[in-house]
Amino acid sequence: MRLFRFATRYGLVEHARNRFAMLLVAVFLPVWVIMTGWAVAKEPVQFRLHSTRHVLTADSDKITQITGALNGVTLIIGFMMFAATFSNGAFDRRLSMAGFPRVPLGLAKVACLVIASVAVCSYATAVICCFWSPRQPVLLAAALFGTAMTYGALGVALGTLLRREVEGMFAIVMISVVDLGLQNPLASGADSGMVRWLPSYGAMQAATAAGFSTAVPAVDFAVQLVWFTAGTLISLLAFHRRTRSALTAAARIGWQAGAGPVPFGKAANR
């Protein structure tokens, strides 16, 4: 637990030092939500919730604000986790070579993702509530949290697997734009069966249900949980592979020095 707290504290400090991410949270998120609401005429539209089969009626500008909030939190959390993972890759490998256990190191990344997602999604929900009152604001925040966690896990995976920073940034932007653009109830393809395979499908359904109904779409939250679990497994496997290669290199150095392999957890004493 001591090592876990140490790694978590270090990760949160790194996130706080990312001034660009803090600027995105403070300025980009409310501006984006406001602009998405202003850009669409306030006309009532009907759309169907796939999980409950209910047909809801809501103002188009409010629907677009929910889509904008989902898009904003996915970009911000995805960027934050990608940047932290990409920039700290060499440091993580050095920690592993020095004997720092990988389990608390990996769990610390999950803890940082949870804390960052809670903060950003609570802020996004508060911004929406400044303009209109969702029927279930807590459920709306939970839907935002679900998609933020999914894209945060995706950011960790991309930060571990990709070699250049621009590749990860481009991938996060394009995935988020395609994902949420096709799911907007105002889009012509929103009722297509294809959108059910997109990463934020469960969150989009849950968010619209929270905004304009009293239904609790448990199935949609379960779908989003599956996406988050898959993304987390991929990111942890990628992190395990990267740090294992560092341990292999440390063991090779130990053999070459004539001292035999470096035992895991003992390299820091050498």
Tab-separated table of N, CA and C in Angstrom, residues 77-137:
chain	number	residue	atom	x	y	z
A	77	ILE	N	-9.519	13.320	-21.070
A	77	ILE	CA	-8.989	12.191	-20.301
A	77	ILE	C	-8.087	11.329	-21.176
A	78	GLY	N	-8.478	11.128	-22.428
A	78	GLY	CA	-7.617	10.360	-23.327
A	78	GLY	C	-6.264	11.019	-23.510
A	79	PHE	N	-6.253	12.359	-23.708
A	79	PHE	CA	-5.002	13.093	-23.846
A	79	PHE	C	-4.164	13.001	-22.568
A	80	MET	N	-4.805	13.203	-21.428
A	80	MET	CA	-4.071	13.204	-20.164
A	80	MET	C	-3.381	11.869	-19.920
A	81	MET	N	-4.107	10.784	-20.101
A	81	MET	CA	-3.529	9.467	-19.824
A	81	MET	C	-2.489	9.095	-20.870
A	82	PHE	N	-2.734	9.476	-22.130
A	82	PHE	CA	-1.737	9.192	-23.162
A	82	PHE	C	-0.456	9.958	-22.902
A	83	ALA	N	-0.572	11.261	-22.594
A	83	ALA	CA	0.618	12.079	-22.379
A	83	ALA	C	1.417	11.582	-21.183
A	84	ALA	N	0.717	11.235	-20.086
A	84	ALA	CA	1.423	10.757	-18.900
A	84	ALA	C	2.120	9.431	-19.171
A	85	THR	N	1.440	8.525	-19.874
A	85	THR	CA	2.032	7.216	-20.159
A	85	THR	C	3.185	7.339	-21.140
A	86	PHE	N	3.006	8.160	-22.174
A	86	PHE	CA	4.042	8.300	-23.200
A	86	PHE	C	5.301	8.949	-22.639
A	87	SER	N	5.133	10.015	-21.857
A	87	SER	CA	6.295	10.738	-21.343
A	87	SER	C	7.001	9.997	-20.220
A	88	ASN	N	6.271	9.158	-19.475
A	88	ASN	CA	6.855	8.454	-18.335
A	88	ASN	C	7.251	7.023	-18.659
A	89	GLY	N	7.243	6.666	-19.947
A	89	GLY	CA	7.566	5.292	-20.311
A	89	GLY	C	8.955	4.881	-19.858
A	90	ALA	N	9.946	5.734	-20.134
A	90	ALA	CA	11.319	5.403	-19.749
A	90	ALA	C	11.456	5.350	-18.227
A	91	PHE	N	10.745	6.242	-17.535
A	91	PHE	CA	10.810	6.251	-16.069
A	91	PHE	C	10.201	4.982	-15.482
A	92	ASP	N	9.090	4.523	-16.055
A	92	ASP	CA	8.479	3.272	-15.592
A	92	ASP	C	9.434	2.099	-15.766
A	93	ARG	N	10.131	2.074	-16.884
A	93	ARG	CA	11.089	0.983	-17.106
A	93	ARG	C	12.246	1.043	-16.106
A	94	ARG	N	12.705	2.249	-15.812
A	94	ARG	CA	13.783	2.370	-14.834
A	94	ARG	C	13.324	1.948	-13.440
A	95	LEU	N	12.090	2.292	-13.089
A	95	LEU	CA	11.553	1.855	-11.795
A	95	LEU	C	11.492	0.333	-11.714
A	96	SER	N	11.047	-0.295	-12.800
A	96	SER	CA	10.969	-1.760	-12.805
A	96	SER	C	12.353	-2.377	-12.689
A	97	MET	N	13.332	-1.811	-13.402
A	97	MET	CA	14.693	-2.326	-13.331
A	97	MET	C	15.287	-2.137	-11.944
A	98	ALA	N	14.833	-1.090	-11.228
A	98	ALA	CA	15.324	-0.830	-9.877
A	98	ALA	C	14.623	-1.667	-8.827
A	99	GLY	N	13.625	-2.443	-9.240
A	99	GLY	CA	12.963	-3.334	-8.302
A	99	GLY	C	11.615	-2.864	-7.817
A	100	PHE	N	11.088	-1.762	-8.379
A	100	PHE	CA	9.757	-1.296	-7.968
A	100	PHE	C	8.713	-2.279	-8.481
A	101	PRO	N	7.866	-2.841	-7.609
A	101	PRO	CA	6.867	-3.835	-8.066
A	101	PRO	C	5.938	-3.255	-9.117
A	102	ARG	N	5.638	-4.060	-10.119
A	102	ARG	CA	4.818	-3.569	-11.214
A	102	ARG	C	3.340	-3.513	-10.863
A	103	VAL	N	2.888	-4.323	-9.910
A	103	VAL	CA	1.462	-4.331	-9.564
A	103	VAL	C	1.028	-2.985	-8.989
A	104	PRO	N	1.684	-2.453	-7.946
A	104	PRO	CA	1.274	-1.128	-7.476
A	104	PRO	C	1.490	-0.030	-8.498
A	105	LEU	N	2.482	-0.196	-9.371
A	105	LEU	CA	2.727	0.799	-10.407
A	105	LEU	C	1.571	0.828	-11.407
A	106	GLY	N	1.085	-0.355	-11.799
A	106	GLY	CA	-0.053	-0.412	-12.711
A	106	GLY	C	-1.346	0.032	-12.053
A	107	LEU	N	-1.553	-0.365	-10.792
A	107	LEU	CA	-2.766	0.047	-10.087
A	107	LEU	C	-2.791	1.545	-9.852
A	108	ALA	N	-1.622	2.144	-9.689
A	108	ALA	CA	-1.566	3.591	-9.500
A	108	ALA	C	-2.074	4.320	-10.741
A	109	LYS	N	-1.792	3.783	-11.915
A	109	LYS	CA	-2.294	4.400	-13.145
A	109	LYS	C	-3.818	4.324	-13.199
A	110	VAL	N	-4.371	3.206	-12.754
A	110	VAL	CA	-5.831	3.086	-12.713
A	110	VAL	C	-6.416	4.075	-11.717
A	111	ALA	N	-5.770	4.218	-10.545
A	111	ALA	CA	-6.255	5.156	-9.530
A	111	ALA	C	-6.214	6.592	-10.048
A	112	CYS	N	-5.139	6.958	-10.735
A	112	CYS	CA	-5.043	8.307	-11.313
A	112	CYS	C	-6.136	8.526	-12.356
A	113	LEU	N	-6.421	7.493	-13.142
A	113	LEU	CA	-7.481	7.589	-14.142
A	113	LEU	C	-8.831	7.820	-13.473
A	114	VAL	N	-9.108	7.097	-12.398
A	114	VAL	CA	-10.387	7.248	-11.686
A	114	VAL	C	-10.521	8.656	-11.121
A	115	ILE	N	-9.476	9.148	-10.463
A	115	ILE	CA	-9.535	10.471	-9.827
A	115	ILE	C	-9.702	11.563	-10.880
A	116	ALA	N	-8.928	11.480	-11.965
A	116	ALA	CA	-9.035	12.484	-13.020
A	116	ALA	C	-10.417	12.450	-13.681
A	117	SER	N	-10.954	11.243	-13.903
A	117	SER	CA	-12.265	11.117	-14.544
A	117	SER	C	-13.373	11.667	-13.659
A	118	VAL	N	-13.298	11.407	-12.364
A	118	VAL	CA	-14.311	11.932	-11.444
A	118	VAL	C	-14.303	13.458	-11.461
A	119	ALA	N	-13.107	14.055	-11.410
A	119	ALA	CA	-13.005	15.513	-11.376
A	119	ALA	C	-13.524	16.143	-12.672
A	120	VAL	N	-13.072	15.625	-13.811
A	120	VAL	CA	-13.451	16.219	-15.094
A	120	VAL	C	-14.939	16.013	-15.379
A	121	CYS	N	-15.457	14.826	-15.096
A	121	CYS	CA	-16.872	14.549	-15.399
A	121	CYS	C	-17.808	15.306	-14.457
A	122	SER	N	-17.403	15.495	-13.217
A	122	SER	CA	-18.211	16.312	-12.308
A	122	SER	C	-18.270	17.754	-12.806
A	123	TYR	N	-17.144	18.253	-13.279
A	123	TYR	CA	-17.088	19.613	-13.823
A	123	TYR	C	-17.954	19.730	-15.076
A	124	ALA	N	-17.881	18.726	-15.960
A	124	ALA	CA	-18.685	18.767	-17.180
A	124	ALA	C	-20.179	18.736	-16.863
A	125	THR	N	-20.568	17.936	-15.890
A	125	THR	CA	-21.975	17.881	-15.490
A	125	THR	C	-22.428	19.210	-14.910
A	126	ALA	N	-21.569	19.835	-14.113
A	126	ALA	CA	-21.903	21.146	-13.544
A	126	ALA	C	-22.079	22.191	-14.630
A	127	VAL	N	-21.241	22.126	-15.678
A	127	VAL	CA	-21.365	23.073	-16.789
A	127	VAL	C	-22.715	22.912	-17.479
A	128	ILE	N	-23.119	21.673	-17.733
A	128	ILE	CA	-24.413	21.437	-18.374
A	128	ILE	C	-25.557	21.935	-17.497
A	129	CYS	N	-25.446	21.691	-16.187
A	129	CYS	CA	-26.507	22.102	-15.270
A	129	CYS	C	-26.633	23.620	-15.171
A	130	CYS	N	-25.617	24.364	-15.611
A	130	CYS	CA	-25.707	25.828	-15.624
A	130	CYS	C	-26.666	26.321	-16.702
A	131	PHE	N	-26.960	25.508	-17.712
A	131	PHE	CA	-27.785	25.926	-18.838
A	131	PHE	C	-29.173	25.289	-18.812
A	132	TRP	N	-29.284	24.084	-18.320
A	132	TRP	CA	-30.576	23.430	-18.196
A	132	TRP	C	-30.460	22.317	-17.169
A	133	SER	N	-31.581	21.779	-16.755
A	133	SER	CA	-31.601	20.805	-15.666
A	133	SER	C	-31.879	19.408	-16.208
A	134	PRO	N	-30.871	18.562	-16.274
A	134	PRO	CA	-31.110	17.165	-16.671
A	134	PRO	C	-32.032	16.476	-15.671
A	135	ARG	N	-32.780	15.506	-16.160
A	135	ARG	CA	-33.710	14.798	-15.275
A	135	ARG	C	-32.963	14.022	-14.192
A	136	GLN	N	-31.786	13.473	-14.531
A	136	GLN	CA	-30.991	12.685	-13.580
A	136	GLN	C	-29.517	13.111	-13.690
A	137	PRO	N	-29.140	14.194	-13.022
A	137	PRO	CA	-27.761	14.694	-13.169
A	137	PRO	C	-26.701	13.717	-12.673
